[in-house]
Structures are given as structure tokens and as C-alpha cells.
Amino acid sequence: ALSEDKGPAPVFYSRRIQHEALRFIRTESKLYEALEKEEFELWFQPQVSFETEKPVGVEALVRWRLPNGELAPPGEFLPVAASTGQILRIDRWVLEKACATMNAWRDDNIGLQRVSVNVTVEDIDAPDFVEFIKRALDQYQLPPPSLELELTETTFFKSSPANLEKLNLLRSEGISVAVDDFGKGYSSLNYLHKLPITTLKIDKEFIENAINNPTSAAIVETIVWLAKKFKLETVAEGIETKAQVEFLRSLGVTTAQGFFYSQPIPEAELREWIKYYR
Ligand code: C2E
Ligand code: MG
Ligand code: MG
Ligand code: MG
């Protein structure tokens, strides 16, 4: 249909691209200043054990507070940061902040065992990736199991043998490694036993549909079965309803995460949430 379109559509299309390009360039230059101006915030979404119903950890999720007070979601600026190389600096800020915060939580005994951070290919590619993480754990006196790295399947697939070796090293130190959005990408059975992973995070799309769509339910069941075979922890992401909680608990999923428990929230709110959660 596009090739038959000889009218004004192509002009409209190029304007749209121009607009997108401009937006991209503006975001890129603002991102450069964002770290110096301390415009990033680290928010946290609790993870709850199905067995004990207690919060066990949190996922750290970056937010960008724009000068006009608005909050930019990571889905908008992280793709720009990834293609301009700025993601490395952002993720290092996140890791450092996550470790510093975990240190404070341990001092105050708030009962969280673990903080999970998202990492990408660019992060792992850095020659000092392992050093940087070990130094952060050291600086904030954290036992390695209190840190989890989340990588998407795509990141695993883009990982060179050298990068897999780095993950193996961190794994052998006791740091947890999760496959994020599991089921969304390639989900090759072939890599499950080869990769240094501890956790499968079931993609929220399957959780969203698990109650109404038998295929999604079957996929979730299969992932949980698989995880048990490989002795991996399972985290169900994107839980929004009681029905989903009950279904996932009946399957023996380890850990729950989603708006049903809490949205991602700032640190002060998380402390309040933990106080009043039962
Ligand atoms: P993710 O790692 O899969 O994080 C989960 C996303 O799902 C979060 O979106 C969270 O707000 C959302 N979510 C959680 N529970 C629910 C739910 O019950 N329903 C629905 N509809 N959504 C839920 P967010 O914070 O916008 O982050 C989006 C993605 O951006 C993340 O997906 C992650 O891939 C990336 N990201 C976030 N922070 C960082 C970071 O510091 N570094 C890197 N490299 N990536 C990050
Ligand atoms: Mg994640
Ligand atoms: Mg996890
Ligand atoms: Mg995810």
C-alpha cells in the first residue's frame, strides 16, 4: 500500500522523521547535563516472597526529573542513552546509588536482602565492569548476594565469550544474575545451562494474559517447570490482580513483583510501604 501512495504521504513521513531526529538530538544533549545536574532519581519496586509474603528485595529503576518538574520514563530516554553511549554513565550512577541505599537499609535493618539493577551490553563491554561492581560492593560493605544483575535475553545473546566470562566471575563471587523479560526473546533452551544465571524473570506480558489466555498460562507453567529443573529462582513481573497472585502461587513461583504490591516508588516511600505492608 505504501508504494502506491504518491500523494502527500512521503512529505509527511519525512517531516515525522525530522521531528523524531530533532527530539533525539535534544534528548541527547540534555542527557549530557543530567548527571552533573543530578537530575536522575532511583526508584524502587518491592519484590515479595510467595512463601512468606514478606518483601525480600527491590528492583531499582531509574527516573529522570526534567527541569520543568516532569518525570521522564526510562522507555523514553534510555534508548537514546543506549545509542549514544551515555547509558554506561547512567547505569554506573544507578549501581553506585543502589549499593549506597542498600548499605543504609542494612544499617536500619529494614529487612531487604537484595537490590536488583538492570544492566545492558554496553555496561558489560566495559573493560572494568567486574572491577567496578566489586569495588562498589566493597565500598558499601555489601555481601555479594545482596546484589542482583538483570540482563535481557538479547543482552545475553549479544554477549561475547569474554563478557560471559565476566558474568561467570561475578556469579562465582555470589552475585545473582537474572534473565529479565524471560520468554519475550529467544528463550533458547540451549543457553540456560551454559549461562551463569540464578533467576528467570517471567515477562509481564505472559502474567498479564495468564488468567484469560490458556496459551499464556501454559507458557508460564512451562517456564516455572523449566526453572525448577534448572534450580533457578522465578520472579513473576507485572502482577496486578489477586487472581494472578493465586495462579502464580499455585505453580510455585518464588517471587512476586507488580502494581498489585506496589508501583516503583522513591526510597522514602518504600520505607513507609515496608512499615505498613502485611
Ligand atoms: P524492566 O527491567 O522489565 O522493569 C519492569 C518495568 O515494568 C518497569 O517499568 C515497571 O514500572 C513496570 N512494571 C512493574 N510492575 C508492573 C505492573 O504490574 N504492570 C505494568 N503494566 N508494568 C509494571 P519502567 O520503570 O518504566 O522501566 C522500563 C524498562 O527500562 C525496564 O524494564 C528496564 O529494561 C529499563 N530500565 C529501567 N531502569 C533502568 C536502569 O537503571 N538501567 C537500565 N539499563 N535499564 C533500565
Ligand atoms: Mg528489570
Ligand atoms: Mg530477581
Ligand atoms: Mg522485565
mmCIF file of C-alpha atoms and ligand atoms in Angstrom:
data_model
loop_
_atom_site.group_PDB
_atom_site.id
_atom_site.type_symbol
_atom_site.label_atom_id
_atom_site.label_comp_id
_atom_site.label_asym_id
_atom_site.label_seq_id
_atom_site.Cartn_x
_atom_site.Cartn_y
_atom_site.Cartn_z
ATOM 1 C CA ALA A 1 0.000 0.000 0.000
ATOM 2 C CA LEU A 2 2.869 2.363 0.752
ATOM 3 C CA SER A 3 4.357 2.066 -2.735
ATOM 4 C CA GLU A 4 1.043 3.133 -4.321
ATOM 5 C CA ASP A 5 0.960 6.235 -2.200
ATOM 6 C CA LYS A 6 2.176 9.053 -4.448
ATOM 7 C CA GLY A 7 0.343 11.814 -2.587
ATOM 8 C CA PRO A 8 1.479 13.944 0.289
ATOM 9 C CA ALA A 9 2.291 10.946 2.476
ATOM 10 C CA PRO A 10 6.061 10.866 1.760
ATOM 11 C CA VAL A 11 6.392 14.529 2.751
ATOM 12 C CA PHE A 12 4.505 13.874 5.954
ATOM 13 C CA TYR A 13 6.728 10.871 6.581
ATOM 14 C CA SER A 14 9.981 12.805 6.204
ATOM 15 C CA ARG A 15 8.676 15.577 8.454
ATOM 16 C CA ARG A 16 7.907 12.976 11.040
ATOM 17 C CA ILE A 17 11.430 11.608 10.794
ATOM 18 C CA GLN A 18 12.830 15.131 11.023
ATOM 19 C CA HIS A 19 10.756 15.716 14.125
ATOM 20 C CA GLU A 20 11.943 12.446 15.669
ATOM 21 C CA ALA A 21 15.568 13.278 14.846
ATOM 22 C CA LEU A 22 15.263 16.695 16.466
ATOM 23 C CA ARG A 23 13.726 15.169 19.560
ATOM 24 C CA PHE A 24 16.534 12.633 19.691
ATOM 25 C CA ILE A 25 19.251 15.314 19.436
ATOM 26 C CA ARG A 26 17.591 17.467 22.103
ATOM 27 C CA THR A 27 17.299 14.474 24.443
ATOM 28 C CA GLU A 28 20.936 13.566 23.780
ATOM 29 C CA SER A 29 22.304 16.987 24.721
ATOM 30 C CA LYS A 30 20.066 17.270 27.791
ATOM 31 C CA LEU A 31 21.179 13.822 28.924
ATOM 32 C CA TYR A 32 24.777 15.042 28.967
ATOM 33 C CA GLU A 33 23.928 17.622 31.606
ATOM 34 C CA ALA A 34 21.510 15.450 33.555
ATOM 35 C CA LEU A 35 24.174 13.627 35.547
ATOM 36 C CA GLU A 36 26.054 16.801 36.528
ATOM 37 C CA LYS A 37 22.814 18.493 37.483
ATOM 38 C CA GLU A 38 21.773 15.422 39.496
ATOM 39 C CA GLU A 39 18.503 15.092 37.628
ATOM 40 C CA PHE A 40 18.332 11.308 37.943
ATOM 41 C CA GLU A 41 16.429 9.595 40.735
ATOM 42 C CA LEU A 42 16.478 5.970 41.736
ATOM 43 C CA TRP A 43 13.071 4.463 42.422
ATOM 44 C CA PHE A 44 12.395 1.013 43.828
ATOM 45 C CA GLN A 45 9.740 -1.622 43.249
ATOM 46 C CA PRO A 46 9.370 -4.233 46.015
ATOM 47 C CA GLN A 47 9.599 -7.954 45.390
ATOM 48 C CA VAL A 48 7.619 -10.208 47.713
ATOM 49 C CA SER A 49 8.209 -13.869 48.565
ATOM 50 C CA PHE A 50 5.211 -16.077 47.692
ATOM 51 C CA GLU A 51 6.114 -18.378 50.555
ATOM 52 C CA THR A 52 6.488 -15.907 53.417
ATOM 53 C CA GLU A 53 4.543 -12.998 51.854
ATOM 54 C CA LYS A 54 7.359 -10.742 53.101
ATOM 55 C CA PRO A 55 9.271 -8.251 50.971
ATOM 56 C CA VAL A 56 12.623 -9.815 50.077
ATOM 57 C CA GLY A 57 14.154 -7.367 47.669
ATOM 58 C CA VAL A 58 13.622 -4.486 45.298
ATOM 59 C CA GLU A 59 14.263 -3.707 41.666
ATOM 60 C CA ALA A 60 15.990 -0.356 41.186
ATOM 61 C CA LEU A 61 14.526 1.632 38.295
ATOM 62 C CA VAL A 62 15.976 4.922 37.067
ATOM 63 C CA ARG A 63 13.859 8.061 36.635
ATOM 64 C CA TRP A 64 14.792 11.401 35.058
ATOM 65 C CA ARG A 65 13.407 14.542 36.709
ATOM 66 C CA LEU A 66 13.275 17.174 33.944
ATOM 67 C CA PRO A 67 13.922 20.834 34.821
ATOM 68 C CA ASN A 68 10.180 21.506 34.353
ATOM 69 C CA GLY A 69 9.448 19.031 37.152
ATOM 70 C CA GLU A 70 8.091 16.297 34.882
ATOM 71 C CA LEU A 71 9.330 12.741 35.225
ATOM 72 C CA ALA A 72 10.672 11.112 32.063
ATOM 73 C CA PRO A 73 10.096 7.331 31.974
ATOM 74 C CA PRO A 74 13.143 5.198 31.106
ATOM 75 C CA GLY A 75 11.400 3.880 27.998
ATOM 76 C CA GLU A 76 11.763 7.360 26.501
ATOM 77 C CA PHE A 77 15.331 8.319 27.285
ATOM 78 C CA LEU A 78 17.173 5.003 27.751
ATOM 79 C CA PRO A 79 17.017 4.088 24.032
ATOM 80 C CA VAL A 80 18.666 7.461 23.292
ATOM 81 C CA ALA A 81 21.207 6.909 26.080
ATOM 82 C CA ALA A 82 21.946 3.419 24.726
ATOM 83 C CA SER A 83 22.625 4.574 21.172
ATOM 84 C CA THR A 84 24.828 7.497 22.258
ATOM 85 C CA GLY A 85 26.901 5.565 24.769
ATOM 86 C CA GLN A 86 25.600 7.560 27.715
ATOM 87 C CA ILE A 87 23.931 4.525 29.259
ATOM 88 C CA LEU A 88 27.211 3.415 30.780
ATOM 89 C CA ARG A 89 27.437 6.530 32.962
ATOM 90 C CA ILE A 90 23.766 6.318 33.920
ATOM 91 C CA ASP A 91 23.956 2.642 34.878
ATOM 92 C CA ARG A 92 27.095 3.246 36.940
ATOM 93 C CA TRP A 93 25.318 6.025 38.778
ATOM 94 C CA VAL A 94 22.408 3.589 39.342
ATOM 95 C CA LEU A 95 24.656 0.794 40.605
ATOM 96 C CA GLU A 96 26.505 3.115 42.970
ATOM 97 C CA LYS A 97 23.265 4.613 44.270
ATOM 98 C CA ALA A 98 21.672 1.172 44.670
ATOM 99 C CA CYS A 99 24.633 -0.050 46.730
ATOM 100 C CA ALA A 100 24.710 3.100 48.875
ATOM 101 C CA THR A 101 20.974 2.743 49.530
ATOM 102 C CA MET A 102 21.274 -0.955 50.349
ATOM 103 C CA ASN A 103 24.012 -0.063 52.831
ATOM 104 C CA ALA A 104 21.649 2.357 54.600
ATOM 105 C CA TRP A 105 18.832 -0.231 54.607
ATOM 106 C CA ARG A 106 21.140 -2.774 56.206
ATOM 107 C CA ASP A 107 22.158 -0.257 58.876
ATOM 108 C CA ASP A 108 18.494 0.369 59.630
ATOM 109 C CA ASN A 109 17.562 -3.315 59.475
ATOM 110 C CA ILE A 110 14.560 -2.836 57.226
ATOM 111 C CA GLY A 111 14.701 -6.476 56.127
ATOM 112 C CA LEU A 112 15.518 -6.308 52.437
ATOM 113 C CA GLN A 113 18.001 -8.927 51.320
ATOM 114 C CA ARG A 114 18.646 -7.818 47.779
ATOM 115 C CA VAL A 115 18.629 -4.996 45.273
ATOM 116 C CA SER A 116 18.382 -5.757 41.541
ATOM 117 C CA VAL A 117 19.788 -3.442 38.890
ATOM 118 C CA ASN A 118 19.327 -3.600 35.139
ATOM 119 C CA VAL A 119 22.474 -3.869 33.033
ATOM 120 C CA THR A 120 22.968 -3.762 29.274
ATOM 121 C CA VAL A 121 25.581 -4.904 26.745
ATOM 122 C CA GLU A 122 27.348 -1.547 26.940
ATOM 123 C CA ASP A 123 27.855 -1.972 30.683
ATOM 124 C CA ILE A 124 29.303 -5.474 30.409
ATOM 125 C CA ASP A 125 31.520 -4.476 27.472
ATOM 126 C CA ALA A 126 33.436 -2.019 29.649
ATOM 127 C CA PRO A 127 36.860 -3.484 30.493
ATOM 128 C CA ASP A 128 36.429 -2.604 34.177
ATOM 129 C CA PHE A 129 32.857 -3.944 34.524
ATOM 130 C CA VAL A 130 33.815 -6.588 37.097
ATOM 131 C CA GLU A 131 36.155 -4.251 38.971
ATOM 132 C CA PHE A 132 33.546 -1.523 39.162
ATOM 133 C CA ILE A 133 30.958 -3.841 40.718
ATOM 134 C CA LYS A 134 33.398 -5.453 43.141
ATOM 135 C CA ARG A 135 34.620 -2.029 44.244
ATOM 136 C CA ALA A 136 31.054 -0.813 44.850
ATOM 137 C CA LEU A 137 30.228 -3.885 46.965
ATOM 138 C CA ASP A 138 33.439 -3.385 48.868
ATOM 139 C CA GLN A 139 32.934 0.328 49.422
ATOM 140 C CA TYR A 140 29.427 -0.198 50.812
ATOM 141 C CA GLN A 141 30.308 -3.369 52.746
ATOM 142 C CA LEU A 142 27.718 -5.466 50.950
ATOM 143 C CA PRO A 143 27.811 -9.255 50.756
ATOM 144 C CA PRO A 144 27.672 -10.205 47.042
ATOM 145 C CA PRO A 145 24.275 -11.998 47.343
ATOM 146 C CA SER A 146 22.697 -8.627 48.179
ATOM 147 C CA LEU A 147 23.189 -7.595 44.549
ATOM 148 C CA GLU A 148 21.399 -8.975 41.500
ATOM 149 C CA LEU A 149 22.068 -8.027 37.881
ATOM 150 C CA GLU A 150 19.171 -8.191 35.414
ATOM 151 C CA LEU A 151 20.016 -8.837 31.759
ATOM 152 C CA THR A 152 17.552 -9.332 28.917
ATOM 153 C CA GLU A 153 17.837 -12.351 26.646
ATOM 154 C CA THR A 154 19.043 -10.016 23.903
ATOM 155 C CA THR A 155 21.896 -8.831 26.109
ATOM 156 C CA PHE A 156 22.898 -12.449 26.724
ATOM 157 C CA PHE A 157 22.827 -13.147 23.010
ATOM 158 C CA LYS A 158 24.980 -10.123 22.247
ATOM 159 C CA SER A 159 27.486 -11.162 24.913
ATOM 160 C CA SER A 160 30.924 -12.205 23.697
ATOM 161 C CA PRO A 161 32.693 -15.159 25.356
ATOM 162 C CA ALA A 162 34.749 -12.570 27.260
ATOM 163 C CA ASN A 163 31.586 -10.956 28.589
ATOM 164 C CA LEU A 164 30.130 -14.306 29.630
ATOM 165 C CA GLU A 165 33.380 -14.921 31.478
ATOM 166 C CA LYS A 166 32.872 -11.635 33.363
ATOM 167 C CA LEU A 167 29.378 -12.727 34.362
ATOM 168 C CA ASN A 168 30.745 -16.095 35.452
ATOM 169 C CA LEU A 169 33.258 -14.317 37.665
ATOM 170 C CA LEU A 170 30.599 -12.185 39.334
ATOM 171 C CA ARG A 171 28.378 -15.234 39.689
ATOM 172 C CA SER A 172 31.172 -17.164 41.412
ATOM 173 C CA GLU A 173 31.518 -14.264 43.853
ATOM 174 C CA GLY A 174 27.882 -14.829 44.814
ATOM 175 C CA ILE A 175 26.166 -12.048 42.875
ATOM 176 C CA SER A 176 22.779 -13.114 41.445
ATOM 177 C CA VAL A 177 22.166 -12.907 37.713
ATOM 178 C CA ALA A 178 18.599 -12.776 36.356
ATOM 179 C CA VAL A 179 17.267 -13.112 32.821
ATOM 180 C CA ASP A 180 14.833 -10.188 32.520
ATOM 181 C CA ASP A 181 11.651 -10.370 30.409
ATOM 182 C CA PHE A 182 12.143 -14.114 30.012
ATOM 183 C CA GLY A 183 10.002 -15.603 27.256
ATOM 184 C CA LYS A 184 9.869 -12.408 25.237
ATOM 185 C CA GLY A 185 13.036 -13.047 23.234
ATOM 186 C CA TYR A 186 14.724 -16.193 22.044
ATOM 187 C CA SER A 187 14.401 -18.287 25.219
ATOM 188 C CA SER A 188 16.810 -20.833 23.866
ATOM 189 C CA LEU A 189 16.926 -23.963 25.992
ATOM 190 C CA ASN A 190 20.445 -24.369 24.782
ATOM 191 C CA TYR A 191 21.817 -21.473 26.793
ATOM 192 C CA LEU A 192 20.011 -21.994 30.078
ATOM 193 C CA HIS A 193 22.572 -24.415 31.468
ATOM 194 C CA LYS A 194 25.535 -22.627 29.896
ATOM 195 C CA LEU A 195 24.839 -19.216 31.352
ATOM 196 C CA PRO A 196 25.782 -18.161 34.858
ATOM 197 C CA ILE A 197 22.195 -17.371 35.851
ATOM 198 C CA THR A 198 20.274 -17.736 39.108
ATOM 199 C CA THR A 199 16.871 -16.279 38.251
ATOM 200 C CA LEU A 200 14.242 -16.191 35.495
ATOM 201 C CA LYS A 201 12.016 -13.118 35.468
ATOM 202 C CA ILE A 202 8.876 -14.118 33.610
ATOM 203 C CA ASP A 203 7.896 -11.387 31.158
ATOM 204 C CA LYS A 204 4.906 -9.352 32.291
ATOM 205 C CA GLU A 205 3.042 -9.894 29.048
ATOM 206 C CA PHE A 206 2.535 -13.569 29.984
ATOM 207 C CA ILE A 207 1.493 -12.639 33.511
ATOM 208 C CA GLU A 208 -0.977 -10.095 32.134
ATOM 209 C CA ASN A 209 -2.653 -12.730 29.966
ATOM 210 C CA ALA A 210 -2.211 -15.790 32.189
ATOM 211 C CA ILE A 211 -5.735 -15.671 33.601
ATOM 212 C CA ASN A 212 -7.665 -15.214 30.349
ATOM 213 C CA ASN A 213 -5.442 -16.824 27.764
ATOM 214 C CA PRO A 214 -4.687 -20.578 28.052
ATOM 215 C CA THR A 215 -1.612 -20.247 25.847
ATOM 216 C CA SER A 216 -0.074 -17.622 28.142
ATOM 217 C CA ALA A 217 -0.967 -19.749 31.163
ATOM 218 C CA ALA A 218 0.736 -22.746 29.537
ATOM 219 C CA ILE A 219 3.840 -20.676 28.784
ATOM 220 C CA VAL A 220 4.049 -19.502 32.405
ATOM 221 C CA GLU A 221 3.623 -23.085 33.655
ATOM 222 C CA THR A 222 6.347 -24.267 31.299
ATOM 223 C CA ILE A 223 8.779 -21.532 32.381
ATOM 224 C CA VAL A 224 8.218 -22.356 36.061
ATOM 225 C CA TRP A 225 8.675 -26.081 35.381
ATOM 226 C CA LEU A 226 11.867 -25.315 33.453
ATOM 227 C CA ALA A 227 13.202 -23.095 36.234
ATOM 228 C CA LYS A 228 12.630 -25.842 38.776
ATOM 229 C CA LYS A 229 14.523 -28.341 36.604
ATOM 230 C CA PHE A 230 17.468 -25.955 36.411
ATOM 231 C CA LYS A 231 17.155 -24.963 40.087
ATOM 232 C CA LEU A 232 16.535 -21.320 39.237
ATOM 233 C CA GLU A 233 14.516 -18.777 41.164
ATOM 234 C CA THR A 234 11.450 -17.410 39.354
ATOM 235 C CA VAL A 235 10.200 -13.839 39.613
ATOM 236 C CA ALA A 236 6.792 -13.008 38.138
ATOM 237 C CA GLU A 237 6.752 -9.418 36.900
ATOM 238 C CA GLY A 238 3.744 -7.213 36.278
ATOM 239 C CA ILE A 239 1.339 -8.802 38.779
ATOM 240 C CA GLU A 240 -1.735 -6.588 39.010
ATOM 241 C CA THR A 241 -4.534 -8.807 40.363
ATOM 242 C CA LYS A 242 -5.309 -11.248 43.179
ATOM 243 C CA ALA A 243 -6.256 -13.883 40.590
ATOM 244 C CA GLN A 244 -2.743 -13.662 39.134
ATOM 245 C CA VAL A 245 -1.225 -13.972 42.621
ATOM 246 C CA GLU A 246 -3.208 -17.134 43.301
ATOM 247 C CA PHE A 247 -2.423 -18.723 39.949
ATOM 248 C CA LEU A 248 1.302 -17.980 40.279
ATOM 249 C CA ARG A 249 1.451 -19.188 43.864
ATOM 250 C CA SER A 250 -0.239 -22.458 42.852
ATOM 251 C CA LEU A 251 2.549 -23.001 40.300
ATOM 252 C CA GLY A 252 5.258 -22.485 42.900
ATOM 253 C CA VAL A 253 6.723 -19.231 41.584
ATOM 254 C CA THR A 254 9.314 -17.928 44.050
ATOM 255 C CA THR A 255 8.921 -14.161 43.999
ATOM 256 C CA ALA A 256 6.218 -11.630 43.110
ATOM 257 C CA GLN A 257 6.594 -8.138 41.648
ATOM 258 C CA GLY A 258 3.966 -5.784 40.259
ATOM 259 C CA PHE A 259 1.498 -2.951 40.805
ATOM 260 C CA PHE A 260 -0.640 -5.329 42.929
ATOM 261 C CA TYR A 261 2.017 -4.907 45.624
ATOM 262 C CA SER A 262 3.430 -1.524 44.717
ATOM 263 C CA GLN A 263 4.440 0.605 41.775
ATOM 264 C CA PRO A 264 8.078 1.709 41.650
ATOM 265 C CA ILE A 265 8.394 4.398 44.362
ATOM 266 C CA PRO A 266 11.052 6.739 45.789
ATOM 267 C CA GLU A 267 13.184 5.491 48.690
ATOM 268 C CA ALA A 268 11.315 7.369 51.445
ATOM 269 C CA GLU A 269 8.001 5.938 50.226
ATOM 270 C CA LEU A 270 9.483 2.454 50.068
ATOM 271 C CA ARG A 271 10.417 2.670 53.747
ATOM 272 C CA GLU A 272 6.809 3.646 54.536
ATOM 273 C CA TRP A 273 5.473 0.855 52.322
ATOM 274 C CA ILE A 274 7.592 -1.714 54.155
ATOM 275 C CA LYS A 275 6.392 -0.431 57.532
ATOM 276 C CA TYR A 276 2.733 -0.807 56.675
ATOM 277 C CA TYR A 277 2.864 -3.848 54.405
ATOM 278 C CA ARG A 278 1.470 -7.085 55.781
HETATM 279 P P1 C2E B 1 12.150 -3.953 33.397
HETATM 280 O O1 C2E B 1 13.524 -4.123 33.922
HETATM 281 O O2 C2E B 1 11.471 -5.159 32.842
HETATM 282 O O3 C2E B 1 11.310 -3.278 34.575
HETATM 283 C C1 C2E B 1 9.970 -3.535 34.822
HETATM 284 C C2 C2E B 1 9.084 -2.469 34.236
HETATM 285 O O4 C2E B 1 7.731 -2.898 34.391
HETATM 286 C C3 C2E B 1 9.172 -1.134 34.958
HETATM 287 O O5 C2E B 1 8.975 -0.088 34.003
HETATM 288 C C4 C2E B 1 7.982 -1.185 35.919
HETATM 289 O O6 C2E B 1 7.472 0.082 36.275
HETATM 290 C C5 C2E B 1 6.985 -1.944 35.082
HETATM 291 N N1 C2E B 1 6.008 -2.639 35.914
HETATM 292 C C6 C2E B 1 6.211 -3.206 37.124
HETATM 293 N N2 C2E B 1 5.080 -3.774 37.601
HETATM 294 C C7 C2E B 1 4.145 -3.582 36.662
HETATM 295 C C8 C2E B 1 2.750 -3.941 36.580
HETATM 296 O O7 C2E B 1 2.154 -4.558 37.471
HETATM 297 N N3 C2E B 1 2.086 -3.581 35.440
HETATM 298 C C9 C2E B 1 2.700 -2.888 34.441
HETATM 299 N N4 C2E B 1 1.981 -2.563 33.365
HETATM 300 N N5 C2E B 1 4.011 -2.522 34.489
HETATM 301 C C10 C2E B 1 4.725 -2.875 35.593
HETATM 302 P P2 C2E B 1 9.937 1.158 33.910
HETATM 303 O O8 C2E B 1 10.397 1.572 35.281
HETATM 304 O O9 C2E B 1 9.284 2.164 33.037
HETATM 305 O O10 C2E B 1 11.213 0.568 33.184
HETATM 306 C C11 C2E B 1 11.138 0.116 31.858
HETATM 307 C C12 C2E B 1 12.411 -0.570 31.449
HETATM 308 O O11 C2E B 1 13.506 0.361 31.422
HETATM 309 C C13 C2E B 1 12.862 -1.647 32.439
HETATM 310 O O12 C2E B 1 12.157 -2.836 32.223
HETATM 311 C C14 C2E B 1 14.331 -1.758 32.090
HETATM 312 O O13 C2E B 1 14.520 -2.571 30.963
HETATM 313 C C15 C2E B 1 14.686 -0.337 31.727
HETATM 314 N N6 C2E B 1 15.369 0.295 32.884
HETATM 315 C C16 C2E B 1 14.830 0.895 33.978
HETATM 316 N N7 C2E B 1 15.787 1.377 34.799
HETATM 317 C C17 C2E B 1 16.986 1.053 34.201
HETATM 318 C C18 C2E B 1 18.367 1.279 34.555
HETATM 319 O O14 C2E B 1 18.723 1.852 35.584
HETATM 320 N N8 C2E B 1 19.299 0.814 33.669
HETATM 321 C C19 C2E B 1 18.961 0.166 32.516
HETATM 322 N N9 C2E B 1 19.956 -0.248 31.698
HETATM 323 N N10 C2E B 1 17.696 -0.074 32.165
HETATM 324 C C20 C2E B 1 16.709 0.363 32.999
HETATM 325 MG MG MG B 2 14.410 -5.384 35.094
HETATM 326 MG MG MG B 3 15.249 -11.237 40.808
HETATM 327 MG MG MG B 4 11.267 -7.038 32.974
#
